[in-house]
mmCIF file with all atom_site columns, C-alpha atoms in Angstrom:
data_model
loop_
_atom_site.group_PDB
_atom_site.id
_atom_site.type_symbol
_atom_site.label_atom_id
_atom_site.label_alt_id
_atom_site.label_comp_id
_atom_site.label_asym_id
_atom_site.label_entity_id
_atom_site.label_seq_id
_atom_site.pdbx_PDB_ins_code
_atom_site.Cartn_x
_atom_site.Cartn_y
_atom_site.Cartn_z
_atom_site.occupancy
_atom_site.B_iso_or_equiv
_atom_site.pdbx_formal_charge
_atom_site.auth_seq_id
_atom_site.auth_comp_id
_atom_site.auth_asym_id
_atom_site.auth_atom_id
_atom_site.pdbx_PDB_model_num
ATOM 1   C CA . SER A 1 1   ? -15.143 3.081   14.684  1.00 54.00 ? 206 SER A CA 1
ATOM 2   C CA . GLU A 1 2   ? -15.558 4.337   11.150  1.00 83.00 ? 207 GLU A CA 1
ATOM 3   C CA . ILE A 1 3   ? -12.330 5.717   9.743   1.00 93.00 ? 208 ILE A CA 1
ATOM 4   C CA . ILE A 1 4   ? -13.490 6.684   6.255   1.00 95.00 ? 209 ILE A CA 1
ATOM 5   C CA . GLU A 1 5   ? -15.834 9.629   5.800   1.00 95.00 ? 210 GLU A CA 1
ATOM 6   C CA . GLU A 1 6   ? -17.085 11.447  2.725   1.00 95.00 ? 211 GLU A CA 1
ATOM 7   C CA . SER A 1 7   ? -14.563 13.775  1.023   1.00 97.00 ? 212 SER A CA 1
ATOM 8   C CA . ASP A 1 8   ? -11.537 11.859  2.374   1.00 98.00 ? 213 ASP A CA 1
ATOM 9   C CA . VAL A 1 9   ? -8.381  11.199  0.362   1.00 98.00 ? 214 VAL A CA 1
ATOM 10  C CA . LEU A 1 10  ? -7.576  7.464   0.315   1.00 98.00 ? 215 LEU A CA 1
ATOM 11  C CA . VAL A 1 11  ? -4.628  5.621   -1.209  1.00 98.00 ? 216 VAL A CA 1
ATOM 12  C CA . ASP A 1 12  ? -4.668  1.981   -2.352  1.00 98.00 ? 217 ASP A CA 1
ATOM 13  C CA . VAL A 1 13  ? -1.056  0.816   -2.826  1.00 98.00 ? 218 VAL A CA 1
ATOM 14  C CA . GLY A 1 14  ? -1.057  -2.568  -4.521  1.00 97.00 ? 219 GLY A CA 1
ATOM 15  C CA . SER A 1 15  ? -4.666  -2.387  -5.637  1.00 97.00 ? 220 SER A CA 1
ATOM 16  C CA . ASN A 1 16  ? -4.569  -5.626  -7.660  1.00 95.00 ? 221 ASN A CA 1
ATOM 17  C CA . TYR A 1 17  ? -8.104  -6.055  -9.094  1.00 95.00 ? 222 TYR A CA 1
ATOM 18  C CA . GLY A 1 18  ? -9.402  -3.104  -7.097  1.00 97.00 ? 223 GLY A CA 1
ATOM 19  C CA . ASP A 1 19  ? -11.267 -4.716  -4.175  1.00 96.00 ? 224 ASP A CA 1
ATOM 20  C CA . TYR A 1 20  ? -10.128 -2.081  -1.676  1.00 97.00 ? 225 TYR A CA 1
ATOM 21  C CA . THR A 1 21  ? -10.589 0.690   -4.246  1.00 98.00 ? 226 THR A CA 1
ATOM 22  C CA . GLU A 1 22  ? -14.158 -0.553  -4.776  1.00 97.00 ? 227 GLU A CA 1
ATOM 23  C CA . PHE A 1 23  ? -14.738 -0.587  -1.001  1.00 97.00 ? 228 PHE A CA 1
ATOM 24  C CA . PHE A 1 24  ? -13.289 2.944   -0.700  1.00 97.00 ? 229 PHE A CA 1
ATOM 25  C CA . LYS A 1 25  ? -15.518 4.087   -3.589  1.00 97.00 ? 230 LYS A CA 1
ATOM 26  C CA . THR A 1 26  ? -18.606 2.762   -1.778  1.00 96.00 ? 231 THR A CA 1
ATOM 27  C CA . LYS A 1 27  ? -17.607 4.574   1.433   1.00 96.00 ? 232 LYS A CA 1
ATOM 28  C CA . LEU A 1 28  ? -16.918 7.896   -0.335  1.00 96.00 ? 233 LEU A CA 1
ATOM 29  C CA . GLY A 1 29  ? -20.053 7.887   -2.493  1.00 94.00 ? 234 GLY A CA 1
ATOM 30  C CA . GLY A 1 30  ? -18.516 9.925   -5.304  1.00 94.00 ? 235 GLY A CA 1
ATOM 31  C CA . THR A 1 31  ? -16.845 12.436  -2.970  1.00 96.00 ? 236 THR A CA 1
ATOM 32  C CA . GLY A 1 32  ? -13.194 12.696  -1.980  1.00 97.00 ? 237 GLY A CA 1
ATOM 33  C CA . TYR A 1 33  ? -10.372 11.197  -3.964  1.00 97.00 ? 238 TYR A CA 1
ATOM 34  C CA . ILE A 1 34  ? -8.843  7.734   -4.369  1.00 98.00 ? 239 ILE A CA 1
ATOM 35  C CA . TYR A 1 35  ? -5.377  6.933   -5.652  1.00 98.00 ? 240 TYR A CA 1
ATOM 36  C CA . SER A 1 36  ? -5.396  3.327   -6.908  1.00 98.00 ? 241 SER A CA 1
ATOM 37  C CA . ILE A 1 37  ? -1.892  2.064   -7.730  1.00 98.00 ? 242 ILE A CA 1
ATOM 38  C CA . GLU A 1 38  ? -1.032  -1.288  -9.316  1.00 97.00 ? 243 GLU A CA 1
ATOM 39  C CA . LEU A 1 39  ? 2.361   -2.624  -10.354 1.00 95.00 ? 244 LEU A CA 1
ATOM 40  C CA . HIS A 1 40  ? 1.559   -5.222  -13.009 1.00 95.00 ? 245 HIS A CA 1
ATOM 41  C CA . PRO A 1 41  ? 0.572   -3.704  -16.405 1.00 95.00 ? 246 PRO A CA 1
ATOM 42  C CA . GLU A 1 42  ? -2.089  -6.341  -17.211 1.00 94.00 ? 247 GLU A CA 1
ATOM 43  C CA . THR A 1 43  ? -3.669  -6.164  -13.769 1.00 95.00 ? 248 THR A CA 1
ATOM 44  C CA . TYR A 1 44  ? -3.476  -2.377  -14.010 1.00 97.00 ? 249 TYR A CA 1
ATOM 45  C CA . GLN A 1 45  ? -5.466  -2.404  -17.269 1.00 97.00 ? 250 GLN A CA 1
ATOM 46  C CA . HIS A 1 46  ? -8.234  -4.174  -15.376 1.00 96.00 ? 251 HIS A CA 1
ATOM 47  C CA . ILE A 1 47  ? -8.530  -1.449  -12.698 1.00 97.00 ? 252 ILE A CA 1
ATOM 48  C CA . GLU A 1 48  ? -8.066  1.312   -15.255 1.00 97.00 ? 253 GLU A CA 1
ATOM 49  C CA . SER A 1 49  ? -11.098 0.125   -17.225 1.00 97.00 ? 254 SER A CA 1
ATOM 50  C CA . LYS A 1 50  ? -13.070 -0.751  -14.060 1.00 97.00 ? 255 LYS A CA 1
ATOM 51  C CA . PHE A 1 51  ? -12.809 2.796   -12.671 1.00 98.00 ? 256 PHE A CA 1
ATOM 52  C CA . LYS A 1 52  ? -12.502 4.855   -15.881 1.00 97.00 ? 257 LYS A CA 1
ATOM 53  C CA . ASN A 1 53  ? -15.876 6.547   -15.331 1.00 97.00 ? 258 ASN A CA 1
ATOM 54  C CA . ASP A 1 54  ? -15.165 7.504   -11.714 1.00 97.00 ? 259 ASP A CA 1
ATOM 55  C CA . GLN A 1 55  ? -14.044 11.133  -11.634 1.00 95.00 ? 260 GLN A CA 1
ATOM 56  C CA . ASN A 1 56  ? -12.677 10.796  -8.089  1.00 97.00 ? 261 ASN A CA 1
ATOM 57  C CA . ILE A 1 57  ? -10.552 7.680   -8.716  1.00 98.00 ? 262 ILE A CA 1
ATOM 58  C CA . LYS A 1 58  ? -7.125  8.085   -10.286 1.00 97.00 ? 263 LYS A CA 1
ATOM 59  C CA . THR A 1 59  ? -5.342  4.901   -11.342 1.00 98.00 ? 264 THR A CA 1
ATOM 60  C CA . PHE A 1 60  ? -1.558  4.555   -11.668 1.00 98.00 ? 265 PHE A CA 1
ATOM 61  C CA . ASN A 1 61  ? 0.645   1.811   -13.116 1.00 98.00 ? 266 ASN A CA 1
ATOM 62  C CA . TYR A 1 62  ? 3.670   2.303   -10.852 1.00 98.00 ? 267 TYR A CA 1
ATOM 63  C CA . ALA A 1 63  ? 5.855   0.407   -8.441  1.00 97.00 ? 268 ALA A CA 1
ATOM 64  C CA . ILE A 1 64  ? 5.551   2.306   -5.178  1.00 98.00 ? 269 ILE A CA 1
ATOM 65  C CA . CYS A 1 65  ? 8.984   2.114   -3.542  1.00 97.00 ? 270 CYS A CA 1
ATOM 66  C CA . ASP A 1 66  ? 11.866  4.156   -2.132  1.00 97.00 ? 271 ASP A CA 1
ATOM 67  C CA . VAL A 1 67  ? 13.110  5.675   -5.423  1.00 96.00 ? 272 VAL A CA 1
ATOM 68  C CA . ASP A 1 68  ? 11.751  7.667   -8.341  1.00 98.00 ? 273 ASP A CA 1
ATOM 69  C CA . GLY A 1 69  ? 12.988  5.856   -11.428 1.00 97.00 ? 274 GLY A CA 1
ATOM 70  C CA . GLU A 1 70  ? 12.886  2.516   -13.187 1.00 97.00 ? 275 GLU A CA 1
ATOM 71  C CA . VAL A 1 71  ? 12.807  -0.612  -11.031 1.00 97.00 ? 276 VAL A CA 1
ATOM 72  C CA . GLU A 1 72  ? 12.731  -4.280  -11.902 1.00 97.00 ? 277 GLU A CA 1
ATOM 73  C CA . TYR A 1 73  ? 9.557   -6.214  -11.180 1.00 96.00 ? 278 TYR A CA 1
ATOM 74  C CA . PHE A 1 74  ? 8.959   -9.926  -10.829 1.00 96.00 ? 279 PHE A CA 1
ATOM 75  C CA . LYS A 1 75  ? 6.329   -12.523 -11.605 1.00 95.00 ? 280 LYS A CA 1
ATOM 76  C CA . GLY A 1 76  ? 4.478   -14.080 -8.702  1.00 92.00 ? 281 GLY A CA 1
ATOM 77  C CA . LYS A 1 77  ? 2.655   -17.400 -8.772  1.00 91.00 ? 282 LYS A CA 1
ATOM 78  C CA . ASP A 1 78  ? -0.563  -15.476 -9.555  1.00 88.00 ? 283 ASP A CA 1
ATOM 79  C CA . ALA A 1 79  ? -1.828  -11.920 -10.097 1.00 84.00 ? 284 ALA A CA 1
ATOM 80  C CA . TRP A 1 80  ? -1.804  -11.290 -6.343  1.00 88.00 ? 285 TRP A CA 1
ATOM 81  C CA . THR A 1 81  ? 1.881   -12.019 -5.758  1.00 93.00 ? 286 THR A CA 1
ATOM 82  C CA . ASN A 1 82  ? 3.851   -10.021 -8.353  1.00 94.00 ? 287 ASN A CA 1
ATOM 83  C CA . ASN A 1 83  ? 6.398   -7.789  -6.609  1.00 96.00 ? 288 ASN A CA 1
ATOM 84  C CA . ILE A 1 84  ? 9.614   -5.763  -6.807  1.00 96.00 ? 289 ILE A CA 1
ATOM 85  C CA . ILE A 1 85  ? 11.720  -7.720  -4.294  1.00 96.00 ? 290 ILE A CA 1
ATOM 86  C CA . GLY A 1 86  ? 12.688  -10.591 -6.613  1.00 95.00 ? 291 GLY A CA 1
ATOM 87  C CA . HIS A 1 87  ? 11.500  -13.523 -4.523  1.00 95.00 ? 292 HIS A CA 1
ATOM 88  C CA . ASP A 1 88  ? 8.339   -14.943 -3.012  1.00 92.00 ? 293 ASP A CA 1
ATOM 89  C CA . MET A 1 89  ? 7.554   -15.148 0.700   1.00 92.00 ? 294 MET A CA 1
ATOM 90  C CA . SER A 1 90  ? 9.601   -18.374 0.968   1.00 93.00 ? 295 SER A CA 1
ATOM 91  C CA . PHE A 1 91  ? 12.595  -16.617 -0.637  1.00 94.00 ? 296 PHE A CA 1
ATOM 92  C CA . THR A 1 92  ? 12.252  -18.614 -3.864  1.00 93.00 ? 297 THR A CA 1
ATOM 93  C CA . LYS A 1 93  ? 13.625  -16.472 -6.703  1.00 95.00 ? 298 LYS A CA 1
ATOM 94  C CA . ASN A 1 94  ? 10.986  -15.046 -9.053  1.00 95.00 ? 299 ASN A CA 1
ATOM 95  C CA . GLN A 1 95  ? 11.287  -14.483 -12.797 1.00 95.00 ? 300 GLN A CA 1
ATOM 96  C CA . SER A 1 96  ? 11.946  -10.898 -13.888 1.00 96.00 ? 301 SER A CA 1
ATOM 97  C CA . LEU A 1 97  ? 9.208   -9.287  -15.969 1.00 95.00 ? 302 LEU A CA 1
ATOM 98  C CA . GLY A 1 98  ? 11.370  -6.311  -16.901 1.00 96.00 ? 303 GLY A CA 1
ATOM 99  C CA . LYS A 1 99  ? 11.349  -2.710  -15.752 1.00 97.00 ? 304 LYS A CA 1
ATOM 100 C CA . ILE A 1 100 ? 8.560   -0.458  -14.570 1.00 96.00 ? 305 ILE A CA 1
ATOM 101 C CA . GLN A 1 101 ? 8.346   3.125   -13.353 1.00 97.00 ? 306 GLN A CA 1
ATOM 102 C CA . GLY A 1 102 ? 9.058   3.331   -9.640  1.00 98.00 ? 307 GLY A CA 1
ATOM 103 C CA . ILE A 1 103 ? 7.837   6.268   -7.593  1.00 98.00 ? 308 ILE A CA 1
ATOM 104 C CA . THR A 1 104 ? 7.787   7.219   -3.925  1.00 98.00 ? 309 THR A CA 1
ATOM 105 C CA . LEU A 1 105 ? 4.585   8.171   -2.153  1.00 98.00 ? 310 LEU A CA 1
ATOM 106 C CA . ASP A 1 106 ? 6.406   11.409  -1.242  1.00 98.00 ? 311 ASP A CA 1
ATOM 107 C CA . THR A 1 107 ? 6.498   12.248  -4.964  1.00 98.00 ? 312 THR A CA 1
ATOM 108 C CA . LEU A 1 108 ? 3.068   10.909  -5.935  1.00 98.00 ? 313 LEU A CA 1
ATOM 109 C CA . LEU A 1 109 ? 1.200   12.516  -3.030  1.00 98.00 ? 314 LEU A CA 1
ATOM 110 C CA . LYS A 1 110 ? 3.238   15.713  -2.657  1.00 97.00 ? 315 LYS A CA 1
ATOM 111 C CA . ASP A 1 111 ? 0.208   17.972  -3.269  1.00 96.00 ? 316 ASP A CA 1
ATOM 112 C CA . GLU A 1 112 ? -2.082  16.217  -0.765  1.00 97.00 ? 317 GLU A CA 1
ATOM 113 C CA . LYS A 1 113 ? -2.410  18.153  2.487   1.00 97.00 ? 318 LYS A CA 1
ATOM 114 C CA . LYS A 1 114 ? -4.447  15.504  4.328   1.00 97.00 ? 319 LYS A CA 1
ATOM 115 C CA . ILE A 1 115 ? -4.680  11.788  3.613   1.00 98.00 ? 320 ILE A CA 1
ATOM 116 C CA . LYS A 1 116 ? -7.122  9.781   5.703   1.00 97.00 ? 321 LYS A CA 1
ATOM 117 C CA . LEU A 1 117 ? -5.781  6.309   4.894   1.00 97.00 ? 322 LEU A CA 1
ATOM 118 C CA . ILE A 1 118 ? -3.005  4.608   2.965   1.00 98.00 ? 323 ILE A CA 1
ATOM 119 C CA . LYS A 1 119 ? -3.504  0.864   2.439   1.00 98.00 ? 324 LYS A CA 1
ATOM 120 C CA . ILE A 1 120 ? -0.268  -1.000  1.613   1.00 98.00 ? 325 ILE A CA 1
ATOM 121 C CA . ASP A 1 121 ? -0.297  -4.547  0.219   1.00 96.00 ? 326 ASP A CA 1
ATOM 122 C CA . VAL A 1 122 ? 2.881   -4.996  -1.796  1.00 97.00 ? 327 VAL A CA 1
ATOM 123 C CA . GLU A 1 123 ? 3.983   -8.611  -1.323  1.00 95.00 ? 328 GLU A CA 1
ATOM 124 C CA . GLY A 1 124 ? 7.133   -8.085  0.725   1.00 96.00 ? 329 GLY A CA 1
ATOM 125 C CA . ALA A 1 125 ? 8.116   -4.584  -0.446  1.00 97.00 ? 330 ALA A CA 1
ATOM 126 C CA . GLU A 1 126 ? 6.576   -2.875  2.600   1.00 97.00 ? 331 GLU A CA 1
ATOM 127 C CA . LYS A 1 127 ? 9.917   -1.491  3.844   1.00 96.00 ? 332 LYS A CA 1
ATOM 128 C CA . LEU A 1 128 ? 10.554  0.154   0.461   1.00 97.00 ? 333 LEU A CA 1
ATOM 129 C CA . VAL A 1 129 ? 7.116   1.799   0.451   1.00 97.00 ? 334 VAL A CA 1
ATOM 130 C CA . LEU A 1 130 ? 7.591   3.117   4.001   1.00 97.00 ? 335 LEU A CA 1
ATOM 131 C CA . LYS A 1 131 ? 11.074  4.470   3.151   1.00 96.00 ? 336 LYS A CA 1
ATOM 132 C CA . GLY A 1 132 ? 9.503   6.431   0.286   1.00 97.00 ? 337 GLY A CA 1
ATOM 133 C CA . MET A 1 133 ? 6.971   8.261   2.470   1.00 96.00 ? 338 MET A CA 1
ATOM 134 C CA . LYS A 1 134 ? 9.204   10.179  4.873   1.00 94.00 ? 339 LYS A CA 1
ATOM 135 C CA . THR A 1 135 ? 7.685   13.597  4.108   1.00 95.00 ? 340 THR A CA 1
ATOM 136 C CA . ILE A 1 136 ? 4.089   12.729  3.308   1.00 96.00 ? 341 ILE A CA 1
ATOM 137 C CA . ILE A 1 137 ? 3.737   10.679  6.505   1.00 94.00 ? 342 ILE A CA 1
ATOM 138 C CA . ASN A 1 138 ? 3.069   13.928  8.376   1.00 94.00 ? 343 ASN A CA 1
ATOM 139 C CA . ASN A 1 139 ? -0.156  14.341  6.358   1.00 96.00 ? 344 ASN A CA 1
ATOM 140 C CA . VAL A 1 140 ? -1.417  10.758  6.881   1.00 97.00 ? 345 VAL A CA 1
ATOM 141 C CA . ASP A 1 141 ? -3.923  9.805   9.596   1.00 96.00 ? 346 ASP A CA 1
ATOM 142 C CA . ASN A 1 142 ? -3.988  6.010   9.146   1.00 97.00 ? 347 ASN A CA 1
ATOM 143 C CA . ILE A 1 143 ? -1.912  3.259   7.535   1.00 97.00 ? 348 ILE A CA 1
ATOM 144 C CA . LEU A 1 144 ? -3.336  -0.187  6.860   1.00 97.00 ? 349 LEU A CA 1
ATOM 145 C CA . ILE A 1 145 ? -0.342  -2.405  6.094   1.00 97.00 ? 350 ILE A CA 1
ATOM 146 C CA . GLU A 1 146 ? 0.060   -6.089  5.275   1.00 97.00 ? 351 GLU A CA 1
ATOM 147 C CA . CYS A 1 147 ? 3.396   -7.396  6.551   1.00 96.00 ? 352 CYS A CA 1
ATOM 148 C CA . HIS A 1 148 ? 4.484   -10.439 4.569   1.00 95.00 ? 353 HIS A CA 1
ATOM 149 C CA . LEU A 1 149 ? 7.991   -11.264 5.834   1.00 95.00 ? 354 LEU A CA 1
ATOM 150 C CA . ASP A 1 150 ? 9.091   -12.183 9.362   1.00 94.00 ? 355 ASP A CA 1
ATOM 151 C CA . GLU A 1 151 ? 12.572  -10.975 8.338   1.00 95.00 ? 356 GLU A CA 1
ATOM 152 C CA . ASP A 1 152 ? 11.302  -7.395  7.871   1.00 96.00 ? 357 ASP A CA 1
ATOM 153 C CA . TRP A 1 153 ? 8.944   -7.265  10.854  1.00 96.00 ? 358 TRP A CA 1
ATOM 154 C CA . VAL A 1 154 ? 11.355  -5.845  13.457  1.00 95.00 ? 359 VAL A CA 1
ATOM 155 C CA . GLU A 1 155 ? 12.322  -2.972  11.176  1.00 95.00 ? 360 GLU A CA 1
ATOM 156 C CA . ILE A 1 156 ? 8.754   -2.259  10.035  1.00 96.00 ? 361 ILE A CA 1
ATOM 157 C CA . LYS A 1 157 ? 7.347   -2.455  13.560  1.00 95.00 ? 362 LYS A CA 1
ATOM 158 C CA . GLY A 1 158 ? 10.114  -0.184  14.878  1.00 94.00 ? 363 GLY A CA 1
ATOM 159 C CA . TYR A 1 159 ? 9.514   2.351   12.152  1.00 94.00 ? 364 TYR A CA 1
ATOM 160 C CA . LEU A 1 160 ? 5.740   2.437   12.709  1.00 95.00 ? 365 LEU A CA 1
ATOM 161 C CA . ILE A 1 161 ? 5.533   2.399   16.507  1.00 95.00 ? 366 ILE A CA 1
ATOM 162 C CA . VAL A 1 162 ? 8.845   3.973   17.540  1.00 92.00 ? 367 VAL A CA 1
ATOM 163 C CA . ASP A 1 163 ? 10.003  6.315   14.744  1.00 91.00 ? 368 ASP A CA 1
ATOM 164 C CA . LEU A 1 164 ? 6.533   7.471   13.679  1.00 90.00 ? 369 LEU A CA 1
ATOM 165 C CA . ASN A 1 165 ? 4.939   7.026   17.135  1.00 92.00 ? 370 ASN A CA 1
ATOM 166 C CA . LEU A 1 166 ? 1.792   5.445   15.680  1.00 95.00 ? 371 LEU A CA 1
ATOM 167 C CA . ARG A 1 167 ? -0.632  3.255   17.609  1.00 96.00 ? 372 ARG A CA 1
ATOM 168 C CA . CYS A 1 168 ? -0.823  -0.011  15.662  1.00 97.00 ? 373 CYS A CA 1
ATOM 169 C CA . THR A 1 169 ? -3.406  -2.733  16.109  1.00 97.00 ? 374 THR A CA 1
ATOM 170 C CA . ASN A 1 170 ? -3.104  -6.318  14.891  1.00 97.00 ? 375 ASN A CA 1
ATOM 171 C CA . ILE A 1 171 ? -6.334  -6.642  12.890  1.00 96.00 ? 376 ILE A CA 1
ATOM 172 C CA . ASN A 1 172 ? -6.615  -10.419 13.362  1.00 95.00 ? 377 ASN A CA 1
ATOM 173 C CA . SER A 1 173 ? -6.193  -10.416 17.152  1.00 96.00 ? 378 SER A CA 1
ATOM 174 C CA . GLY A 1 174 ? -7.335  -6.884  17.985  1.00 96.00 ? 379 GLY A CA 1
ATOM 175 C CA . GLU A 1 175 ? -4.245  -6.473  20.193  1.00 96.00 ? 380 GLU A CA 1
ATOM 176 C CA . GLU A 1 176 ? -2.021  -3.422  20.203  1.00 97.00 ? 381 GLU A CA 1
ATOM 177 C CA . VAL A 1 177 ? 1.346   -3.980  18.518  1.00 96.00 ? 382 VAL A CA 1
ATOM 178 C CA . THR A 1 178 ? 4.271   -3.493  20.922  1.00 94.00 ? 383 THR A CA 1
ATOM 179 C CA . ASN A 1 179 ? 8.027   -3.947  20.588  1.00 91.00 ? 384 ASN A CA 1
ATOM 180 C CA . ASN A 1 180 ? 7.541   -7.578  21.651  1.00 94.00 ? 385 ASN A CA 1
ATOM 181 C CA . SER A 1 181 ? 4.690   -8.425  19.268  1.00 95.00 ? 386 SER A CA 1
ATOM 182 C CA . ASN A 1 182 ? 5.072   -11.202 16.743  1.00 95.00 ? 387 ASN A CA 1
ATOM 183 C CA . ARG A 1 183 ? 4.475   -10.252 13.117  1.00 95.00 ? 388 ARG A CA 1
ATOM 184 C CA . ALA A 1 184 ? 0.950   -9.026  12.493  1.00 95.00 ? 389 ALA A CA 1
ATOM 185 C CA . TYR A 1 185 ? -0.162  -9.927  8.979   1.00 95.00 ? 390 TYR A CA 1
ATOM 186 C CA . GLN A 1 186 ? -2.414  -6.869  8.879   1.00 96.00 ? 391 GLN A CA 1
ATOM 187 C CA . CYS A 1 187 ? -1.845  -3.784  11.023  1.00 96.00 ? 392 CYS A CA 1
ATOM 188 C CA . LEU A 1 188 ? -3.944  -0.679  11.295  1.00 97.00 ? 393 LEU A CA 1
ATOM 189 C CA . CYS A 1 189 ? -1.782  2.200   12.484  1.00 97.00 ? 394 CYS A CA 1
ATOM 190 C CA . LYS A 1 190 ? -3.088  5.614   13.468  1.00 96.00 ? 395 LYS A CA 1
ATOM 191 C CA . LYS A 1 191 ? -1.701  8.813   14.909  1.00 89.00 ? 396 LYS A CA 1
ATOM 192 C CA . LYS A 1 192 ? -1.892  8.908   18.712  1.00 84.00 ? 397 LYS A CA 1
#
């Protein structure tokens, strides 16, 4: 079933080179509003110039996390794997790239009354993003989340399906996520 309709508000957390933002743009056809947020300053410059003529796309160079304030960010093996957790998915330590402005989704989206979809792809920092959206979650219909670490899965899954009472589907298998489910790389969660 189609989730995205014209005039929706959509949020792309970890937009990288803007593939999802581009997809959202196509779906909205110039209506609605897209927040496109990228951590790495160089990658951010790419999306900023790519979408500079789109009135309904706002780009941000922030680390979406659980605090409002400076956070350290780290170099991944490529543009897709930079993050704020300090290691890669095998727990190999990553090189620090310095500090960047961190912000919670609660702060960034505080004026949005209804958000159709938040897509989260943040290379292991999923828990931090979720912790920073405690208030705004009430205004969100759907979350598309990539879960990168087995170590975080129990907590993330519990938060999504128990605390928030969302119905989550493993995108790869099509199965509903339950307390017993193994880690789903991509989950689509919606209000019941």
